[in-house]
XYZ file of N, CA, C and O in Angstrom:
692
model
N 7.772 -0.674 -142.077
C 7.869 0.774 -142.151
C 8.045 1.316 -140.744
O 7.295 0.996 -139.838
N 9.025 2.148 -140.542
C 9.284 2.719 -139.238
C 9.060 4.222 -139.299
O 9.467 4.875 -140.246
N 8.381 4.743 -138.272
C 8.089 6.164 -138.220
C 8.853 6.780 -137.075
O 8.918 6.216 -135.997
N 9.422 7.937 -137.298
C 10.124 8.655 -136.254
C 9.270 9.833 -135.818
O 8.891 10.666 -136.635
N 8.958 9.892 -134.537
C 8.190 10.997 -133.974
C 9.070 11.775 -133.018
O 9.937 11.210 -132.371
N 8.848 13.068 -132.931
C 9.619 13.887 -132.017
C 8.724 14.600 -131.037
O 7.550 14.809 -131.310
N 9.306 14.976 -129.903
C 8.530 15.702 -128.905
C 8.291 17.132 -129.369
O 9.033 17.670 -130.175
N 7.239 17.706 -128.838
C 6.898 19.086 -129.148
C 7.233 19.928 -127.926
O 6.705 19.693 -126.849
N 8.147 20.888 -128.066
C 8.494 21.728 -126.917
C 7.286 22.517 -126.440
O 6.431 22.880 -127.239
N 7.212 22.779 -125.124
C 6.105 23.584 -124.608
C 6.020 24.915 -125.345
O 7.028 25.521 -125.668
N 4.797 25.353 -125.629
C 4.586 26.623 -126.294
C 4.551 26.530 -127.806
O 4.369 27.523 -128.488
N 4.764 25.302 -128.349
C 4.706 25.138 -129.798
C 3.636 24.113 -130.127
O 3.374 23.210 -129.356
N 3.046 24.227 -131.324
C 2.046 23.239 -131.689
C 2.707 22.087 -132.445
O 3.874 22.131 -132.786
N 1.939 21.042 -132.706
C 2.478 19.832 -133.309
C 2.969 20.054 -134.739
O 3.749 19.262 -135.246
N 2.547 21.122 -135.410
C 2.965 21.364 -136.786
C 4.312 22.088 -136.856
O 4.854 22.280 -137.932
N 4.857 22.485 -135.701
C 6.130 23.192 -135.664
C 7.246 22.300 -136.188
O 7.403 21.173 -135.760
N 8.020 22.781 -137.130
C 9.156 22.049 -137.671
C 10.412 22.589 -136.990
O 10.744 23.762 -137.127
N 11.141 21.748 -136.224
C 12.314 22.250 -135.512
C 13.407 22.701 -136.477
O 13.608 22.107 -137.531
N 14.115 23.761 -136.093
C 15.233 24.236 -136.891
C 16.451 23.384 -136.579
O 16.454 22.591 -135.649
N 17.501 23.568 -137.339
C 18.722 22.800 -137.118
C 19.315 23.103 -135.750
O 20.016 22.267 -135.175
N 19.054 24.296 -135.205
C 19.606 24.687 -133.904
C 18.843 24.061 -132.733
O 19.348 24.000 -131.631
N 17.602 23.601 -132.971
C 16.800 23.026 -131.892
C 17.138 21.558 -131.715
O 17.280 20.825 -132.689
N 17.275 21.117 -130.464
C 17.574 19.707 -130.240
C 16.370 18.842 -130.598
O 15.230 19.233 -130.413
N 16.647 17.664 -131.125
C 15.584 16.710 -131.416
C 15.553 15.690 -130.283
O 16.569 15.278 -129.786
N 14.385 15.299 -129.909
C 14.218 14.396 -128.782
C 13.661 13.077 -129.275
O 12.955 13.020 -130.273
N 13.943 11.997 -128.552
C 13.422 10.689 -128.909
C 12.057 10.417 -128.316
O 11.469 9.384 -128.577
N 11.520 11.326 -127.526
C 10.208 11.117 -126.898
C 9.112 11.176 -127.946
O 9.181 11.942 -128.891
N 8.116 10.350 -127.782
C 6.998 10.309 -128.714
C 5.961 11.336 -128.316
O 5.565 11.411 -127.169
N 5.534 12.138 -129.261
C 4.445 13.066 -129.029
C 3.257 12.584 -129.825
O 3.345 12.427 -131.027
N 2.181 12.329 -129.140
C 1.031 11.786 -129.832
C -0.215 12.621 -129.603
O -1.256 12.274 -130.092
N -0.113 13.678 -128.829
C -1.301 14.444 -128.479
C -1.117 15.905 -128.857
O -0.469 16.660 -128.155
N -1.679 16.340 -129.985
C -1.509 17.721 -130.409
C -2.527 18.655 -129.759
O -3.062 19.537 -130.400
N -2.836 18.452 -128.491
C -3.767 19.313 -127.777
C -3.016 20.477 -127.154
O -1.869 20.337 -126.768
N -3.651 21.615 -127.000
C -2.990 22.753 -126.372
C -2.979 22.592 -124.850
O -3.567 23.358 -124.123
N -2.309 21.543 -124.364
C -2.342 21.246 -122.935
C -1.728 22.354 -122.100
O -2.058 22.487 -120.935
N -0.882 23.169 -122.671
C -0.287 24.265 -121.907
C -1.340 25.268 -121.454
O -1.112 26.053 -120.569
N -2.526 25.234 -122.084
C -3.590 26.165 -121.741
C -4.590 25.578 -120.749
O -5.531 26.241 -120.367
N -4.421 24.339 -120.346
C -5.364 23.723 -119.425
C -5.138 24.232 -118.003
O -4.013 24.248 -117.519
N -6.187 24.651 -117.310
C -6.042 25.154 -115.945
C -5.989 23.995 -114.953
O -6.980 23.569 -114.416
N -4.810 23.456 -114.706
C -4.694 22.255 -113.888
C -4.377 22.521 -112.432
O -4.312 21.613 -111.650
N -4.109 23.730 -112.078
C -3.962 24.061 -110.675
C -2.684 23.605 -110.012
O -2.658 22.584 -109.374
N -1.618 24.339 -110.180
C -0.402 24.097 -109.421
C 0.499 23.015 -109.973
O 1.582 22.821 -109.476
N 0.079 22.292 -110.985
C 0.914 21.222 -111.504
C 0.830 21.179 -113.026
O 0.897 20.126 -113.630
N 0.679 22.341 -113.642
C 0.506 22.425 -115.091
C 1.584 21.676 -115.861
O 1.289 20.882 -116.737
N 2.837 21.939 -115.539
C 3.935 21.348 -116.290
C 3.939 19.834 -116.156
O 4.068 19.118 -117.135
N 3.770 19.337 -114.946
C 3.770 17.890 -114.725
C 2.641 17.216 -115.505
O 2.847 16.227 -116.197
N 1.420 17.754 -115.409
C 0.280 17.146 -116.080
C 0.394 17.268 -117.587
O 0.091 16.331 -118.320
N 0.830 18.415 -118.070
C 0.984 18.591 -119.507
C 2.015 17.615 -120.054
O 1.829 17.041 -121.125
N 3.090 17.392 -119.323
C 4.123 16.450 -119.752
C 3.572 15.037 -119.828
O 3.800 14.324 -120.800
N 2.813 14.626 -118.824
C 2.219 13.292 -118.814
C 1.313 13.100 -120.017
O 1.407 12.116 -120.739
N 0.423 14.044 -120.260
C -0.534 13.921 -121.355
C 0.171 13.951 -122.706
O -0.180 13.205 -123.612
N 1.178 14.783 -122.860
C 1.903 14.856 -124.133
C 2.596 13.540 -124.469
O 2.825 13.252 -125.634
N 2.952 12.738 -123.483
C 3.697 11.513 -123.730
C 2.814 10.306 -124.021
O 3.310 9.223 -124.256
N 1.504 10.488 -124.053
C 0.609 9.380 -124.357
C 0.690 9.000 -125.829
O 0.852 9.848 -126.690
N 0.545 7.727 -126.093
C 0.495 7.217 -127.457
C -0.956 7.261 -127.919
O -1.812 6.560 -127.383
N -1.250 8.102 -128.894
C -2.624 8.312 -129.327
C -3.259 7.035 -129.868
O -4.472 6.869 -129.820
N -2.471 6.100 -130.340
C -3.019 4.862 -130.893
C -3.436 3.876 -129.807
O -4.119 2.892 -130.093
N -3.027 4.110 -128.568
C -3.442 3.216 -127.485
C -3.994 4.021 -126.308
O -3.733 3.716 -125.156
N -4.772 5.063 -126.637
C -5.396 5.900 -125.624
C -6.846 6.151 -126.000
O -7.145 6.492 -127.138
N -7.738 5.969 -125.038
C -9.157 6.266 -125.237
C -9.409 7.684 -124.739
O -9.316 7.940 -123.543
N -9.688 8.594 -125.654
C -9.963 9.986 -125.314
C -11.474 10.192 -125.276
O -12.177 9.843 -126.227
N -11.966 10.782 -124.187
C -13.373 11.148 -124.072
C -13.400 12.673 -124.144
O -13.037 13.352 -123.182
N -13.783 13.237 -125.296
C -13.696 14.687 -125.466
C -14.763 15.459 -124.696
O -15.787 14.908 -124.297
N -14.519 16.739 -124.525
C -15.476 17.653 -123.901
C -16.818 17.546 -124.624
O -16.864 17.492 -125.844
N -17.894 17.495 -123.852
C -19.229 17.418 -124.424
C -19.716 16.005 -124.688
O -20.866 15.798 -125.043
N -18.848 15.002 -124.528
C -19.225 13.606 -124.755
C -19.439 12.930 -123.417
O -18.631 13.070 -122.496
N -20.541 12.181 -123.304
C -20.840 11.403 -122.093
C -20.912 9.932 -122.446
O -21.540 9.566 -123.443
N -20.293 9.111 -121.630
C -20.361 7.661 -121.791
C -21.096 7.117 -120.589
O -20.730 7.404 -119.444
N -22.129 6.318 -120.856
C -22.911 5.704 -119.783
C -22.538 4.234 -119.673
O -22.059 3.652 -120.623
N -22.774 3.667 -118.530
C -22.505 2.248 -118.264
C -21.033 1.931 -118.138
O -20.635 0.784 -118.215
N -20.173 2.936 -117.986
C -18.767 2.707 -117.715
C -17.907 2.472 -118.944
O -18.374 2.531 -120.076
N -16.642 2.182 -118.681
C -15.639 2.022 -119.738
C -14.632 0.986 -119.284
O -14.101 1.072 -118.181
N -14.370 -0.014 -120.124
C -13.409 -1.070 -119.799
C -12.446 -1.217 -120.965
O -12.834 -1.672 -122.040
N -11.188 -0.808 -120.765
C -10.189 -0.941 -121.824
C -9.386 -2.222 -121.672
O -8.554 -2.523 -122.523
N -9.623 -2.964 -120.589
C -8.943 -4.247 -120.347
C -7.432 -4.152 -120.507
O -6.789 -5.081 -120.987
N -6.861 -3.022 -120.136
C -5.413 -2.853 -120.222
C -4.909 -2.609 -121.632
O -3.713 -2.593 -121.875
N -5.798 -2.404 -122.583
C -5.394 -2.172 -123.972
C -5.173 -0.683 -124.273
O -4.550 -0.353 -125.273
N -5.722 0.200 -123.420
C -5.609 1.635 -123.696
C -5.657 2.438 -122.406
O -6.387 2.102 -121.479
N -4.859 3.507 -122.378
C -4.969 4.507 -121.318
C -6.281 5.248 -121.532
O -6.853 5.210 -122.620
N -6.773 5.932 -120.495
C -8.032 6.668 -120.588
C -7.774 8.121 -120.210
O -7.204 8.395 -119.161
N -8.199 9.050 -121.083
C -8.093 10.482 -120.819
C -9.495 11.054 -120.953
O -10.105 10.982 -122.023
N -9.999 11.639 -119.853
C -11.382 12.114 -119.825
C -11.425 13.634 -119.753
O -10.985 14.227 -118.775
N -11.948 14.242 -120.815
C -12.250 15.667 -120.837
C -13.760 15.855 -120.714
O -14.230 16.900 -120.353
N -14.530 14.810 -121.068
C -15.987 14.816 -120.998
C -16.453 14.166 -119.714
O -15.942 14.484 -118.641
N -17.408 13.207 -119.820
C -17.959 12.555 -118.635
C -18.127 11.056 -118.869
O -18.567 10.638 -119.935
N -17.755 10.268 -117.855
C -17.998 8.827 -117.871
C -18.814 8.492 -116.640
O -18.438 8.832 -115.517
N -19.944 7.831 -116.856
C -20.812 7.388 -115.766
C -20.707 5.873 -115.684
O -20.916 5.178 -116.677
N -20.339 5.371 -114.519
C -20.155 3.931 -114.340
C -18.689 3.625 -114.110
O -17.827 4.502 -114.173
N -18.386 2.359 -113.839
C -17.006 1.984 -113.520
C -16.053 2.166 -114.710
O -16.431 1.952 -115.858
N -14.824 2.551 -114.393
C -13.760 2.660 -115.389
C -12.690 1.649 -115.009
O -12.140 1.709 -113.910
N -12.393 0.726 -115.913
C -11.380 -0.308 -115.686
C -10.323 -0.175 -116.774
O -10.610 -0.366 -117.953
N -9.095 0.167 -116.356
C -8.020 0.381 -117.328
C -6.908 -0.652 -117.211
O -5.905 -0.549 -117.911
N -7.059 -1.634 -116.332
C -6.016 -2.650 -116.194
C -4.687 -2.019 -115.832
O -4.603 -1.235 -114.889
N -3.650 -2.336 -116.632
C -2.323 -1.801 -116.337
C -2.024 -0.501 -117.087
O -0.874 -0.113 -117.234
N -3.055 0.188 -117.548
C -2.893 1.485 -118.215
C -3.412 2.594 -117.299
O -4.284 2.377 -116.475
N -2.892 3.823 -117.445
C -3.312 4.929 -116.572
C -4.665 5.521 -116.950
O -5.139 5.361 -118.076
N -5.262 6.231 -115.975
C -6.508 6.965 -116.182
C -6.263 8.408 -115.763
O -5.758 8.657 -114.666
N -6.627 9.350 -116.639
C -6.466 10.774 -116.369
C -7.814 11.465 -116.512
O -8.402 11.454 -117.596
N -8.304 12.074 -115.434
C -9.518 12.881 -115.475
C -9.050 14.331 -115.498
O -8.542 14.845 -114.504
N -9.210 14.964 -116.641
C -8.642 16.280 -116.877
C -9.563 17.385 -116.369
O -10.739 17.136 -116.082
N -9.060 18.627 -116.262
C -9.907 19.741 -115.829
C -11.152 19.834 -116.715
O -11.053 19.750 -117.929
N -12.298 19.954 -116.087
C -13.555 19.974 -116.824
C -14.115 18.590 -117.066
O -15.277 18.428 -117.401
N -13.300 17.572 -116.908
C -13.742 16.188 -117.069
C -14.304 15.665 -115.767
O -14.012 16.180 -114.685
N -15.135 14.615 -115.876
C -15.712 14.046 -114.659
C -16.009 12.570 -114.849
O -16.174 12.092 -115.973
N -16.069 11.885 -113.722
C -16.396 10.458 -113.711
C -17.229 10.175 -112.476
O -16.888 10.626 -111.382
N -18.333 9.466 -112.657
C -19.143 9.020 -111.530
C -19.166 7.507 -111.580
O -19.764 6.919 -112.471
N -18.463 6.932 -110.685
C -18.282 5.485 -110.635
C -16.841 5.225 -110.273
O -15.990 6.110 -110.408
N -16.535 4.048 -109.795
C -15.153 3.778 -109.386
C -14.193 3.736 -110.576
O -14.561 3.331 -111.679
N -12.971 4.179 -110.333
C -11.901 4.143 -111.325
C -10.858 3.155 -110.837
O -10.398 3.250 -109.699
N -10.449 2.222 -111.721
C -9.386 1.286 -111.364
C -8.307 1.267 -112.436
O -8.586 1.116 -113.621
N -7.070 1.452 -111.985
C -5.884 1.298 -112.819
C -4.804 0.734 -111.919
O -4.607 1.228 -110.806
N -4.094 -0.283 -112.382
C -3.040 -0.834 -111.539
C -1.786 0.033 -111.565
O -0.890 -0.170 -110.753
N -1.715 1.022 -112.467
C -0.500 1.831 -112.564
C -0.641 3.255 -112.059
O 0.152 3.698 -111.243
N -1.652 4.017 -112.560
C -1.734 5.426 -112.187
C -3.129 5.985 -112.439
O -3.748 5.690 -113.457
N -3.583 6.804 -111.500
C -4.817 7.583 -111.678
C -4.480 9.020 -111.320
O -3.947 9.290 -110.251
N -4.779 9.928 -112.243
C -4.549 11.338 -112.022
C -5.893 12.047 -112.135
O -6.616 11.828 -113.106
N -6.237 12.846 -111.133
C -7.514 13.549 -111.131
C -7.254 15.057 -111.095
O -6.713 15.571 -110.130
N -7.653 15.718 -112.181
C -7.596 17.176 -112.252
C -9.000 17.732 -112.469
O -9.192 18.930 -112.560
N -9.980 16.837 -112.569
C -11.388 17.200 -112.724
C -12.162 16.717 -111.513
O -11.671 16.801 -110.390
N -13.355 16.167 -111.746
C -14.230 15.706 -110.657
C -14.474 14.209 -110.755
O -14.832 13.708 -111.823
N -14.306 13.528 -109.621
C -14.571 12.092 -109.533
C -15.436 11.865 -108.313
O -15.155 12.396 -107.239
N -16.489 11.069 -108.465
C -17.353 10.809 -107.322
C -18.058 9.476 -107.427
O -18.271 8.952 -108.514
N -18.392 8.916 -106.276
C -19.191 7.700 -106.179
C -20.162 7.893 -105.031
O -20.088 8.877 -104.299
N -21.049 6.907 -104.848
C -21.908 6.999 -103.666
C -21.056 6.697 -102.434
O -19.926 6.226 -102.537
N -21.584 6.988 -101.278
C -20.817 6.896 -100.032
C -20.328 5.488 -99.719
O -19.387 5.315 -98.959
N -20.919 4.454 -100.319
C -20.548 3.086 -99.980
C -19.465 2.509 -100.886
O -19.083 1.359 -100.743
N -18.955 3.286 -101.850
C -18.001 2.742 -102.812
C -16.710 3.547 -102.842
O -16.694 4.728 -102.548
N -15.627 2.868 -103.230
C -14.358 3.549 -103.436
C -14.434 4.321 -104.745
O -14.976 3.840 -105.735
N -13.912 5.528 -104.753
C -13.899 6.335 -105.970
C -12.707 5.977 -106.847
O -12.810 5.947 -108.069
N -11.559 5.707 -106.234
C -10.336 5.408 -106.970
C -9.632 4.224 -106.318
O -9.445 4.199 -105.103
N -9.240 3.269 -107.163
C -8.453 2.131 -106.697
C -7.247 2.003 -107.610
O -7.399 1.807 -108.822
N -6.049 2.153 -107.055
C -4.848 1.950 -107.849
C -3.788 1.258 -107.006
O -3.602 1.593 -105.839
N -3.140 0.289 -107.612
C -2.006 -0.357 -106.959
C -0.738 0.427 -107.255
O 0.348 0.042 -106.873
N -0.886 1.534 -107.947
C 0.229 2.394 -108.317
C 0.087 3.775 -107.716
O -0.245 3.937 -106.544
N 0.269 4.789 -108.544
C 0.338 6.174 -108.096
C -1.007 6.877 -108.276
O -1.634 6.778 -109.319
N -1.412 7.610 -107.231
C -2.582 8.480 -107.312
C -2.092 9.910 -107.209
O -1.370 10.261 -106.272
N -2.474 10.744 -108.184
C -2.096 12.156 -108.187
C -3.381 12.977 -108.224
O -4.233 12.773 -109.087
N -3.509 13.897 -107.276
C -4.629 14.814 -107.246
C -4.097 16.207 -107.532
O -3.306 16.759 -106.760
N -4.505 16.770 -108.675
C -4.073 18.116 -109.058
C -4.806 19.146 -108.217
O -5.819 18.842 -107.580
N -4.320 20.361 -108.222
C -4.942 21.439 -107.464
C -6.379 21.709 -107.872
O -7.178 22.193 -107.075
N -6.739 21.371 -109.094
C -8.107 21.576 -109.577
C -8.979 20.336 -109.385
O -10.160 20.351 -109.708
N -8.409 19.254 -108.858
C -9.137 17.994 -108.744
C -9.988 17.889 -107.494
O -9.647 18.427 -106.438
N -11.126 17.176 -107.634
C -12.011 16.916 -106.498
C -12.448 15.449 -106.547
O -12.883 14.975 -107.607
N -12.342 14.785 -105.408
C -12.760 13.388 -105.308
C -13.782 13.263 -104.192
O -13.549 13.728 -103.072
N -14.905 12.626 -104.503
C -15.953 12.320 -103.522
C -15.963 10.803 -103.373
O -16.423 10.101 -104.262
N -15.395 10.306 -102.281
C -15.314 8.867 -102.056
C -13.914 8.483 -101.623
O -13.004 9.308 -101.581
N -13.756 7.213 -101.302
C -12.470 6.717 -100.819
C -11.455 6.562 -101.952
O -11.824 6.319 -103.104
N -10.170 6.685 -101.600
C -9.074 6.513 -102.548
C -8.117 5.480 -101.977
O -7.586 5.653 -100.882
N -7.913 4.385 -102.725
C -6.917 3.372 -102.342
C -5.748 3.515 -103.301
O -5.944 3.557 -104.523
N -4.527 3.587 -102.780
C -3.356 3.932 -103.575
C -2.116 3.248 -103.009
O -2.089 2.810 -101.863
N -1.057 3.184 -103.796
C 0.254 2.729 -103.317
C 1.144 3.938 -103.087
O 1.855 4.045 -102.116
N 1.091 4.903 -103.999
C 1.877 6.125 -103.910
C 0.901 7.294 -104.064
O -0.019 7.226 -104.869
N 1.131 8.360 -103.313
C 0.170 9.458 -103.265
C 0.856 10.796 -103.465
O 1.920 11.055 -102.896
N 0.225 11.659 -104.284
C 0.689 13.034 -104.431
C -0.543 13.921 -104.541
O -1.368 13.742 -105.436
N -0.661 14.874 -103.616
C -1.794 15.789 -103.605
C -1.253 17.210 -103.716
O -0.445 17.633 -102.897
N -1.710 17.917 -104.749
C -1.293 19.302 -104.939
C -2.223 20.228 -104.173
O -3.404 19.924 -103.982
N -1.686 21.364 -103.759
C -2.467 22.347 -103.011
C -3.720 22.726 -103.794
O -3.660 23.009 -104.989
N -4.854 22.698 -103.110
C -6.128 23.038 -103.728
C -6.974 21.822 -104.057
O -8.190 21.914 -104.163
N -6.353 20.668 -104.236
C -7.099 19.445 -104.511
C -7.878 19.018 -103.271
O -7.401 19.194 -102.147
N -9.092 18.456 -103.461
C -9.896 18.062 -102.306
C -10.369 16.619 -102.429
O -10.690 16.145 -103.517
N -10.397 15.950 -101.279
C -10.907 14.582 -101.186
C -11.912 14.552 -100.050
O -11.585 14.885 -98.911
N -13.148 14.166 -100.358
C -14.176 13.971 -99.336
C -14.359 12.465 -99.213
O -15.217 11.869 -99.856
N -13.489 11.857 -98.456
C -13.478 10.411 -98.295
C -12.215 10.012 -97.571
O -11.444 10.859 -97.113
N -11.980 8.720 -97.499
C -10.801 8.210 -96.798
C -9.669 7.944 -97.777
O -9.895 7.570 -98.918
N -8.430 8.130 -97.284
C -7.232 7.734 -98.012
C -6.777 6.400 -97.444
O -6.500 6.305 -96.244
N -6.708 5.376 -98.282
C -6.407 4.024 -97.826
C -5.189 3.490 -98.573
O -5.282 3.158 -99.772
N -4.033 3.389 -97.908
C -2.874 2.809 -98.584
C -3.172 1.373 -99.021
O -3.789 0.615 -98.289
N -2.760 1.046 -100.250
C -2.984 -0.313 -100.762
C -2.128 -1.297 -99.965
O -0.998 -0.983 -99.604
N -2.667 -2.473 -99.675
C -1.865 -3.470 -98.960
C -0.670 -3.885 -99.797
O -0.753 -3.962 -101.027
N 0.471 -4.095 -99.133
C 1.669 -4.552 -99.819
C 1.477 -6.008 -100.254
O 0.878 -6.811 -99.529
N 1.984 -6.322 -101.439
C 1.898 -7.700 -101.938
C 2.789 -8.583 -101.073
O 3.912 -8.208 -100.718
N 2.304 -9.753 -100.700
C 3.120 -10.666 -99.905
C 4.047 -11.448 -100.794
O 3.728 -11.780 -101.926
N 5.238 -11.715 -100.266
C 6.284 -12.375 -101.053
C 6.111 -13.867 -101.086
O 5.528 -14.510 -100.342
């Protein structure tokens, strides 16, 4: 059985049925959240687009009001989207981690592909807050307390880091 999913244009909810005049897209929409209303600080469109493209069947969502203690390890089986709170290390393997506005994490975050912080991330002074061999994006609403190791970096105006920025070492050939 094959299912066809279509993208949801900004400003419409997932129940919107496109008219014949509207173009249909091959992008998968798996997140019927009103992401257009999230206060992400200077990068709303970029962050909303990223979140809308997640596959809900392979994403661990931590909703607002939910706290997870002792960390979270998806072993590369699922992306992580945090609207609530995670205490302890977060290990996502080759899947991305997104800390959304209002979301928070206390403990190191590791993803080999991407970490996006639009909420609050912190560790004690002796530990790295974020480790990624890929892209680190700090939204205008994001705050990081601790060191950030990254391969690619994007910081939006308003985002703050109280720690060191450490480029990841290049892999030797």
